[in-house]
mmCIF file of C-alpha atoms in Angstrom:
data_model
loop_
_atom_site.group_PDB
_atom_site.id
_atom_site.type_symbol
_atom_site.label_atom_id
_atom_site.label_comp_id
_atom_site.label_asym_id
_atom_site.label_seq_id
_atom_site.Cartn_x
_atom_site.Cartn_y
_atom_site.Cartn_z
ATOM 1 C CA PRO A 21 2.099 -14.651 14.369
ATOM 2 C CA ASN A 22 4.789 -16.019 16.617
ATOM 3 C CA ALA A 23 4.073 -16.697 20.276
ATOM 4 C CA GLY A 24 5.731 -14.275 22.658
ATOM 5 C CA TYR A 25 5.866 -14.473 26.392
ATOM 6 C CA ALA A 26 3.030 -14.122 28.876
ATOM 7 C CA THR A 27 4.114 -12.408 32.059
ATOM 8 C CA PRO A 28 2.010 -10.092 34.246
ATOM 9 C CA VAL A 29 3.384 -6.556 33.958
ATOM 10 C CA PRO A 30 2.591 -4.346 36.954
ATOM 11 C CA GLY A 31 2.113 -0.594 36.440
ATOM 12 C CA GLY A 32 3.262 1.465 33.486
ATOM 13 C CA SER A 33 1.260 2.472 30.430
ATOM 14 C CA LEU A 34 0.396 0.390 27.404
ATOM 15 C CA ALA A 35 2.761 2.545 25.374
ATOM 16 C CA ASP A 36 5.574 1.499 27.713
ATOM 17 C CA LEU A 37 4.961 -2.118 26.725
ATOM 18 C CA GLY A 38 5.722 -1.199 23.125
ATOM 19 C CA ASN A 39 8.987 0.529 24.010
ATOM 20 C CA ASP A 40 11.429 -2.288 23.376
ATOM 21 C CA PRO A 41 14.991 -1.334 22.314
ATOM 22 C CA ALA A 42 15.047 -4.444 20.132
ATOM 23 C CA TYR A 43 12.191 -2.993 18.025
ATOM 24 C CA PRO A 44 12.897 0.721 17.398
ATOM 25 C CA PRO A 45 9.967 2.634 15.809
ATOM 26 C CA ALA A 46 12.262 3.816 13.018
ATOM 27 C CA LEU A 47 12.539 0.210 11.832
ATOM 28 C CA TYR A 48 9.266 -1.345 12.995
ATOM 29 C CA PHE A 49 5.562 -0.648 13.037
ATOM 30 C CA ILE A 50 4.428 -1.378 16.599
ATOM 31 C CA GLY A 51 0.897 -2.046 17.801
ATOM 32 C CA VAL A 52 -0.229 -2.448 21.420
ATOM 33 C CA ALA A 53 -3.766 -3.463 22.412
ATOM 34 C CA THR A 54 -5.873 -4.935 25.190
ATOM 35 C CA SER A 55 -9.033 -7.023 25.158
ATOM 36 C CA PRO A 56 -11.301 -8.301 27.923
ATOM 37 C CA LYS A 57 -12.418 -11.143 25.635
ATOM 38 C CA SER A 58 -9.383 -13.298 24.868
ATOM 39 C CA GLN A 59 -5.681 -13.286 24.061
ATOM 40 C CA SER A 60 -6.494 -13.975 20.429
ATOM 41 C CA ASP A 61 -8.683 -10.880 20.300
ATOM 42 C CA ALA A 62 -5.908 -8.786 21.841
ATOM 43 C CA ASP A 63 -3.492 -10.158 19.207
ATOM 44 C CA ASN A 64 -5.829 -9.159 16.388
ATOM 45 C CA LEU A 65 -6.398 -5.699 17.856
ATOM 46 C CA ALA A 66 -2.642 -5.139 18.141
ATOM 47 C CA ILE A 67 -2.252 -6.071 14.477
ATOM 48 C CA SER A 68 -5.070 -3.664 13.572
ATOM 49 C CA GLN A 69 -3.167 -0.914 15.394
ATOM 50 C CA ILE A 70 -0.289 -1.429 12.970
ATOM 51 C CA GLN A 71 -2.677 -1.162 10.047
ATOM 52 C CA LYS A 72 -4.032 2.090 11.493
ATOM 53 C CA GLN A 73 -0.478 3.440 11.723
ATOM 54 C CA ILE A 74 0.020 2.730 8.035
ATOM 55 C CA THR A 75 -3.294 4.396 7.182
ATOM 56 C CA VAL A 76 -2.503 7.508 9.225
ATOM 57 C CA THR A 77 0.969 7.817 7.693
ATOM 58 C CA ILE A 78 -0.468 7.602 4.189
ATOM 59 C CA ARG A 79 -3.249 10.081 4.991
ATOM 60 C CA VAL A 80 -0.774 12.656 6.296
ATOM 61 C CA GLN A 81 1.403 12.224 3.215
ATOM 62 C CA GLN A 82 -1.597 12.562 0.925
ATOM 63 C CA GLU A 83 -2.823 15.736 2.586
ATOM 64 C CA SER A 84 0.651 17.207 2.280
ATOM 65 C CA GLY A 85 0.968 15.980 -1.294
ATOM 66 C CA VAL A 86 -2.368 17.411 -2.395
ATOM 67 C CA SER A 87 -1.465 20.878 -1.167
ATOM 68 C CA SER A 88 1.736 20.739 -3.220
ATOM 69 C CA LYS A 89 0.045 19.221 -6.267
ATOM 70 C CA ARG A 90 -3.029 21.455 -6.567
ATOM 71 C CA LYS A 91 -1.611 23.081 -9.675
ATOM 72 C CA GLY A 92 -0.853 19.701 -11.247
ATOM 73 C CA ASN A 93 -2.971 17.386 -13.328
ATOM 74 C CA GLN A 94 -6.374 17.128 -11.626
ATOM 75 C CA GLU A 95 -7.048 13.644 -13.008
ATOM 76 C CA GLU A 96 -3.756 12.421 -11.580
ATOM 77 C CA ILE A 97 -4.589 13.961 -8.179
ATOM 78 C CA GLU A 98 -8.015 12.291 -8.104
ATOM 79 C CA ARG A 99 -6.567 8.896 -9.021
ATOM 80 C CA TRP A 100 -3.868 9.346 -6.389
ATOM 81 C CA LEU A 101 -6.449 10.173 -3.709
ATOM 82 C CA ASN A 102 -8.726 7.309 -4.723
ATOM 83 C CA SER A 103 -5.884 4.847 -4.279
ATOM 84 C CA ARG A 104 -6.314 5.348 -0.525
ATOM 85 C CA SER A 105 -9.010 2.676 -0.668
ATOM 86 C CA THR A 106 -6.447 0.064 -1.679
ATOM 87 C CA LEU A 107 -5.242 -0.170 1.909
ATOM 88 C CA SER A 108 -8.320 -2.128 2.917
ATOM 89 C CA SER A 109 -8.165 -4.451 -0.073
ATOM 90 C CA ARG A 110 -4.400 -4.815 -0.475
ATOM 91 C CA GLY A 111 -3.083 -3.866 2.938
ATOM 92 C CA ASN A 112 -3.519 -7.273 4.546
ATOM 93 C CA LEU A 113 -0.464 -7.504 6.727
ATOM 94 C CA GLN A 114 1.960 -10.361 6.347
ATOM 95 C CA GLY A 115 4.954 -10.976 8.569
ATOM 96 C CA VAL A 116 3.532 -9.536 11.795
ATOM 97 C CA ASP A 117 4.955 -11.014 15.003
ATOM 98 C CA ILE A 118 3.328 -10.921 18.426
ATOM 99 C CA ILE A 119 6.348 -10.261 20.637
ATOM 100 C CA LYS A 120 4.567 -9.892 23.998
ATOM 101 C CA ARG A 121 1.497 -11.449 25.511
ATOM 102 C CA THR A 122 0.481 -10.668 29.075
ATOM 103 C CA GLN A 123 -2.464 -9.887 31.332
ATOM 104 C CA ARG A 124 -3.478 -6.816 33.284
ATOM 105 C CA GLY A 125 -6.178 -7.776 35.707
ATOM 106 C CA LYS A 126 -8.917 -9.315 33.572
ATOM 107 C CA ASP A 127 -7.574 -7.796 30.343
ATOM 108 C CA TYR A 128 -5.384 -9.606 27.844
ATOM 109 C CA VAL A 129 -2.537 -7.565 26.341
ATOM 110 C CA ALA A 130 -0.593 -8.038 23.113
ATOM 111 C CA VAL A 131 2.276 -6.219 21.424
ATOM 112 C CA ALA A 132 2.666 -6.732 17.662
ATOM 113 C CA VAL A 133 5.543 -5.663 15.426
ATOM 114 C CA LEU A 134 6.105 -5.542 11.673
ATOM 115 C CA LYS A 135 9.534 -4.825 10.238
ATOM 116 C CA LYS A 136 9.225 -1.885 7.844
ATOM 117 C CA SER A 137 11.887 -3.177 5.456
ATOM 118 C CA LYS A 138 10.059 -6.512 5.177
ATOM 119 C CA PHE A 139 6.756 -4.760 4.488
ATOM 120 C CA ALA A 140 8.469 -2.531 1.909
ATOM 121 C CA ALA A 141 10.073 -5.515 0.163
ATOM 122 C CA GLU A 142 6.662 -7.174 -0.234
ATOM 123 C CA LYS A 143 5.173 -3.971 -1.674
ATOM 124 C CA ARG A 144 8.049 -3.573 -4.125
ATOM 125 C CA MET A 145 7.661 -7.180 -5.246
ATOM 126 C CA ALA A 146 3.964 -6.600 -5.922
ATOM 127 C CA MET A 147 4.846 -3.413 -7.814
ATOM 128 C CA GLN A 148 7.354 -5.300 -9.940
ATOM 129 C CA GLU A 149 4.745 -7.905 -10.843
ATOM 130 C CA ALA A 150 2.215 -5.217 -11.783
ATOM 131 C CA SER A 151 4.890 -3.315 -13.721
ATOM 132 C CA LYS A 152 5.874 -6.398 -15.722
ATOM 133 C CA SER A 153 2.256 -7.109 -16.648
ATOM 134 C CA LEU A 154 1.606 -3.447 -17.443
ATOM 135 C CA LYS A 155 4.544 -3.249 -19.841
ATOM 136 C CA LEU A 156 3.374 -6.394 -21.658
ATOM 137 C CA VAL A 157 -0.277 -5.365 -21.953
ATOM 138 C CA ALA A 158 0.600 -1.810 -22.990
ATOM 139 C CA ALA A 159 3.109 -3.029 -25.602
ATOM 140 C CA ASN A 160 0.500 -5.382 -27.078
ATOM 141 C CA ALA A 161 -2.096 -2.602 -27.138
ATOM 142 C CA MET A 162 0.341 -0.280 -28.918
ATOM 143 C CA ALA A 163 1.162 -2.983 -31.458
ATOM 144 C CA ASP A 164 -2.547 -3.651 -32.041
ATOM 145 C CA ALA A 165 -3.199 0.065 -32.545
ATOM 146 C CA GLU A 166 -0.365 0.315 -35.085
ATOM 147 C CA ALA A 167 -1.589 -2.797 -36.894
ATOM 148 C CA GLY A 168 -5.089 -1.401 -37.178
ATOM 149 C CA LYS A 169 -6.564 -3.848 -34.637
ATOM 150 C CA ILE A 170 -8.440 -1.018 -32.984
ATOM 151 C CA ALA A 171 -10.972 -3.121 -31.077
ATOM 152 C CA ASP A 172 -8.194 -5.200 -29.520
ATOM 153 C CA ALA A 173 -6.218 -2.089 -28.605
ATOM 154 C CA LEU A 174 -9.213 -0.416 -26.986
ATOM 155 C CA GLY A 175 -10.158 -3.658 -25.240
ATOM 156 C CA ALA A 176 -6.879 -3.563 -23.325
ATOM 157 C CA ARG A 177 -7.672 -0.214 -21.722
ATOM 158 C CA SER A 178 -9.547 -1.571 -18.694
ATOM 159 C CA ARG A 179 -6.744 -4.070 -17.972
ATOM 160 C CA ILE A 180 -4.141 -1.311 -18.228
ATOM 161 C CA GLU A 181 -6.145 0.911 -15.866
ATOM 162 C CA GLU A 182 -6.510 -1.986 -13.431
ATOM 163 C CA LEU A 183 -2.746 -2.640 -13.434
ATOM 164 C CA ILE A 184 -2.060 1.055 -12.890
ATOM 165 C CA ARG A 185 -4.403 1.038 -9.888
ATOM 166 C CA VAL A 186 -2.646 -2.025 -8.474
ATOM 167 C CA PHE A 187 0.798 -0.478 -8.974
ATOM 168 C CA GLU A 188 -0.178 2.860 -7.441
ATOM 169 C CA GLY A 189 -1.952 1.159 -4.534
ATOM 170 C CA GLU A 190 1.133 -0.867 -3.655
ATOM 171 C CA ARG A 191 3.289 2.233 -4.121
ATOM 172 C CA LEU A 192 1.054 4.110 -1.716
ATOM 173 C CA LEU A 193 1.476 1.389 0.916
ATOM 174 C CA LEU A 194 5.232 1.353 0.326
ATOM 175 C CA SER A 195 5.395 5.086 1.077
ATOM 176 C CA ALA A 196 4.281 4.403 4.655
ATOM 177 C CA ALA A 197 7.424 2.361 5.306
ATOM 178 C CA GLU A 198 10.154 3.894 3.159
ATOM 179 C CA PRO A 199 10.791 7.052 1.123
ATOM 180 C CA LEU A 200 9.845 6.585 -2.528
ATOM 181 C CA THR A 201 12.536 6.755 -5.189
ATOM 182 C CA GLU A 202 12.622 7.349 -8.941
ATOM 183 C CA ALA A 203 12.597 3.576 -9.387
ATOM 184 C CA ASP A 204 9.156 3.455 -7.738
ATOM 185 C CA THR A 205 7.361 5.255 -10.577
ATOM 186 C CA LEU A 206 5.076 3.864 -13.274
ATOM 187 C CA PRO A 207 7.126 2.159 -16.016
ATOM 188 C CA ILE A 208 4.951 3.754 -18.713
ATOM 189 C CA SER A 209 3.612 7.284 -18.495
ATOM 190 C CA LEU A 210 -0.129 7.815 -18.617
ATOM 191 C CA ASP A 211 0.422 10.354 -21.398
ATOM 192 C CA GLN A 212 1.988 7.625 -23.549
ATOM 193 C CA ILE A 213 -0.938 5.311 -22.954
ATOM 194 C CA ASN A 214 -3.526 8.020 -23.584
ATOM 195 C CA ARG A 215 -1.848 8.991 -26.846
ATOM 196 C CA VAL A 216 -2.103 5.393 -28.045
ATOM 197 C CA PHE A 217 -5.829 5.264 -27.352
ATOM 198 C CA GLU A 218 -6.440 8.687 -28.855
ATOM 199 C CA LYS A 219 -4.668 7.538 -31.996
ATOM 200 C CA ALA A 220 -6.736 4.339 -32.060
ATOM 201 C CA LEU A 221 -9.978 6.277 -31.664
ATOM 202 C CA LYS A 222 -9.042 8.646 -34.476
ATOM 203 C CA LYS A 223 -8.440 5.666 -36.793
ATOM 204 C CA LEU A 224 -11.788 4.239 -35.766
ATOM 205 C CA SER A 225 -13.570 7.484 -36.656
ATOM 206 C CA ILE A 226 -11.981 7.773 -40.087
#
């Protein structure tokens, strides 16, 4: 994080410290925190406030999405809900700046910001990498199934599932910063993949 300025700020609420016209909430995640321990601790707590914002945004979207998807594919809903856990493993925030450092009495104060477009660009890059790998692994599995290499085709299933989880986890994080588009969908449908494995299993049982 970049060093900001350290100036005692009399009066006002902590929320007021985060109200900076240069960092509008529509374009930035903003976290404000205090700590009696140290400035470094206040910095880290401010960053964690941004992560909480992302979590809350995703949770609200999921709750709304589940109510609208209850009649859809239950397996897809469960996988979508389970991807919530990816925030802790993949939501490590890069590009956060500490724009204000100050003191209030014995407490240290920090204001952190993260540009939403920057966060979204990182998520889309990770999705593109997962998508590229997914296409390659799935294509090889399909070719193996057609060539009668059933064990090889079935062996790719766990890798495909892992790449799908990575893609959907990054997509979930992206949704906290920007509206999702058609381009942000899985490059290969799960139905396509499942049909390949069903076909492979049928050959194996013959």
